Amino acid sequence: MTSIEAWFMDDSDEDHRMPHKLNPNEPVSLKELENIGVFYWKLDADIYETDPALEKIRKDRGYSYSDIITIDKDKLPNYEDKLKMFFEEHLHLDDEIRYILDGRAYFDVRDREDRWIRIAMTKGDLITLPAGIYHRFTLTETNYTQAMRLFVGEPVWKAYNRPADEFDIRQKYVSALQCA
């Protein structure tokens, strides 16, 4: 398995599409991501429609529904509004599963100490973010990505902006981190 690139972010308010690495850079390992419930696979996006590795992941994890979203100013209605919404810190009541079929993007997640970790996503990267984790999403300076969104059952599109600590799923997530 090829590893994903992740790092702790700086506090700059500059363009959120830039990498925002600390100086010196503080990389975050795949193991560290797994310790906060984030899981990763590297797949062949060129064969996503027939990929046995993707089919196995879908079967093993119960991902029964999928669709494809293209995030590009010419293809996504209300592009600017959607990008602002995606970048607002939030959580979901279900896991968030994304598979990058083309382009590049970033997922930012909070660690145990509430620091931002930026995860660089490129073609072939599949990631799962656990229900209850605070996160956000943005494009890179390329301003384009195409992703498969996967769900267990029918899709739920509701995001709960921070603060959302009152939700049972958030409390369960935080409790699981403390026990790990």
Coordinates of C-alpha atoms in Angstrom, one line a residue:
M1 CA 0.0 0.0 0.0
T2 CA 1.4 3.4 -1.0
S3 CA 1.2 5.8 1.9
I4 CA -0.8 9.0 1.9
E5 CA 0.8 12.4 2.6
A6 CA -0.4 14.2 5.7
W7 CA 1.0 16.9 8.0
F8 CA 0.1 19.3 10.9
M9 CA -1.1 22.6 9.5
D10 CA 0.1 26.1 10.2
D11 CA -2.3 28.8 11.5
S12 CA -2.2 31.0 8.4
D13 CA -5.4 32.5 7.1
E14 CA -3.9 32.7 3.5
D15 CA -5.6 30.8 0.6
H16 CA -6.9 27.5 2.1
R17 CA -6.0 25.8 -1.2
M18 CA -2.3 26.0 -0.4
P19 CA -0.6 23.3 1.5
H20 CA -0.2 25.2 4.9
K21 CA 2.7 23.1 6.1
L22 CA 4.5 24.1 9.3
N23 CA 8.2 25.2 8.9
P24 CA 9.8 22.8 9.5
N25 CA 7.2 20.4 8.2
E26 CA 5.6 18.0 10.8
P27 CA 4.4 14.9 8.9
V28 CA 1.7 12.7 10.2
S29 CA 2.0 9.0 9.5
L30 CA -0.8 6.6 8.3
K31 CA -0.6 4.9 11.7
E32 CA -1.3 8.3 13.4
L33 CA -4.3 8.8 11.1
E34 CA -5.6 5.3 11.9
N35 CA -5.3 6.1 15.6
I36 CA -7.9 8.9 15.2
G37 CA -10.1 6.6 13.0
V38 CA -9.0 7.7 9.5
F39 CA -8.4 4.9 7.1
Y40 CA -6.8 4.9 3.7
W41 CA -6.4 2.7 0.6
K42 CA -4.5 3.4 -2.7
L43 CA -6.5 2.0 -5.6
D44 CA -6.3 2.2 -9.4
A45 CA -8.8 4.9 -10.3
D46 CA -8.5 4.1 -14.0
I47 CA -10.4 0.8 -13.4
Y48 CA -12.8 1.9 -10.6
E49 CA -15.8 0.5 -12.4
T50 CA -14.4 -3.0 -12.4
D51 CA -11.7 -2.9 -9.7
P52 CA -11.9 -6.0 -7.5
A53 CA -10.0 -4.2 -4.7
L54 CA -12.7 -1.5 -4.6
E55 CA -15.4 -4.2 -4.7
K56 CA -13.8 -6.0 -1.8
I57 CA -13.7 -2.8 0.3
R58 CA -17.3 -2.0 -0.6
K59 CA -18.4 -5.5 0.4
D60 CA -16.4 -5.8 3.6
R61 CA -17.5 -2.4 4.8
G62 CA -21.1 -2.4 3.6
Y63 CA -20.8 0.5 1.1
S64 CA -23.9 -0.2 -0.9
Y65 CA -24.5 3.2 -2.5
S66 CA -22.1 5.5 -4.5
D67 CA -22.2 8.5 -6.8
I68 CA -19.6 10.7 -8.4
I69 CA -19.2 14.4 -7.9
T70 CA -17.1 16.7 -10.0
I71 CA -15.9 19.7 -8.2
D72 CA -15.1 22.3 -10.9
K73 CA -16.4 25.8 -11.4
D74 CA -17.8 24.8 -14.8
K75 CA -19.5 21.6 -13.6
L76 CA -20.7 22.1 -10.1
P77 CA -23.8 24.3 -9.6
N78 CA -23.2 27.0 -6.9
Y79 CA -19.5 26.2 -7.0
E80 CA -18.3 29.0 -4.7
D81 CA -21.1 28.4 -2.2
K82 CA -20.4 24.7 -2.1
L83 CA -16.7 25.2 -1.6
K84 CA -17.4 27.5 1.4
M85 CA -19.8 25.0 2.8
F86 CA -17.3 22.1 2.4
F87 CA -14.6 24.2 4.2
E88 CA -16.7 25.0 7.2
E89 CA -15.6 22.8 10.1
H90 CA -18.3 20.1 10.7
L91 CA -19.0 16.5 11.5
H92 CA -21.4 13.9 10.2
L93 CA -23.5 11.2 12.0
D94 CA -22.1 8.6 9.5
D95 CA -18.6 7.9 8.2
E96 CA -17.5 10.0 5.2
I97 CA -16.0 7.9 2.5
R98 CA -14.4 9.5 -0.6
Y99 CA -12.4 8.0 -3.5
I100 CA -10.5 10.5 -5.7
L101 CA -11.0 9.5 -9.3
D102 CA -9.2 12.5 -10.8
G103 CA -7.6 15.7 -9.6
R104 CA -6.4 16.7 -6.1
A105 CA -8.0 17.9 -2.9
Y106 CA -7.4 18.2 0.9
F107 CA -9.2 16.8 3.8
D108 CA -8.4 18.5 7.1
V109 CA -9.2 16.6 10.3
R110 CA -8.7 17.4 14.0
D111 CA -6.3 15.3 16.1
R112 CA -6.7 14.4 19.8
E113 CA -5.3 17.8 20.8
D114 CA -7.6 19.7 18.4
R115 CA -4.8 20.5 16.0
W116 CA -5.5 20.5 12.2
I117 CA -4.0 17.7 10.2
R118 CA -4.1 18.2 6.4
I119 CA -4.4 15.1 4.2
A120 CA -3.4 15.5 0.6
M121 CA -5.7 13.4 -1.7
T122 CA -4.7 12.5 -5.3
K123 CA -6.1 10.2 -7.9
G124 CA -6.6 6.7 -6.5
D125 CA -6.8 7.7 -2.8
L126 CA -9.7 6.3 -0.9
I127 CA -10.3 7.6 2.6
T128 CA -12.8 7.1 5.4
L129 CA -13.4 9.6 8.1
P130 CA -15.2 8.3 11.1
A131 CA -18.6 9.6 12.2
G132 CA -18.1 12.3 14.8
I133 CA -14.7 13.6 13.7
Y134 CA -14.5 17.3 13.1
H135 CA -13.2 17.9 9.5
R136 CA -13.4 20.0 6.4
F137 CA -12.6 19.7 2.7
T138 CA -11.1 22.0 0.1
L139 CA -9.5 21.8 -3.3
T140 CA -5.9 22.5 -4.0
E141 CA -4.7 25.3 -6.3
T142 CA -5.8 23.2 -9.3
N143 CA -9.4 23.9 -8.4
Y144 CA -10.6 20.5 -9.6
T145 CA -11.3 17.0 -8.3
Q146 CA -13.7 14.2 -9.2
A147 CA -14.6 11.9 -6.4
M148 CA -16.8 8.9 -5.7
R149 CA -18.9 9.3 -2.6
L150 CA -19.7 6.0 -0.9
F151 CA -22.3 5.3 1.8
V152 CA -23.7 2.5 3.9
G153 CA -27.3 2.5 2.7
E154 CA -29.0 5.6 1.4
P155 CA -26.8 8.8 1.4
V156 CA -27.2 11.2 4.3
W157 CA -26.0 14.7 3.3
K158 CA -26.4 16.5 6.6
A159 CA -23.4 18.2 8.1
Y160 CA -23.4 19.7 11.6
N161 CA -21.1 22.7 12.0
R162 CA -18.9 23.0 15.0
P163 CA -19.8 23.2 17.9
A164 CA -21.7 19.9 17.7
D165 CA -20.4 18.2 20.8
E166 CA -23.9 17.4 22.0
F167 CA -24.4 14.7 19.4
D168 CA -24.1 11.1 20.7
I169 CA -21.9 10.2 17.8
R170 CA -19.4 12.9 18.7
Q171 CA -19.4 11.8 22.3
K172 CA -18.9 8.2 21.2
Y173 CA -16.0 9.2 18.9
V174 CA -14.3 11.2 21.7
S175 CA -14.8 8.4 24.1
A176 CA -13.2 5.9 21.7
L177 CA -10.2 8.1 21.3
Q178 CA -9.7 8.3 25.1
C179 CA -9.9 4.5 25.3
A180 CA -7.4 3.9 22.5

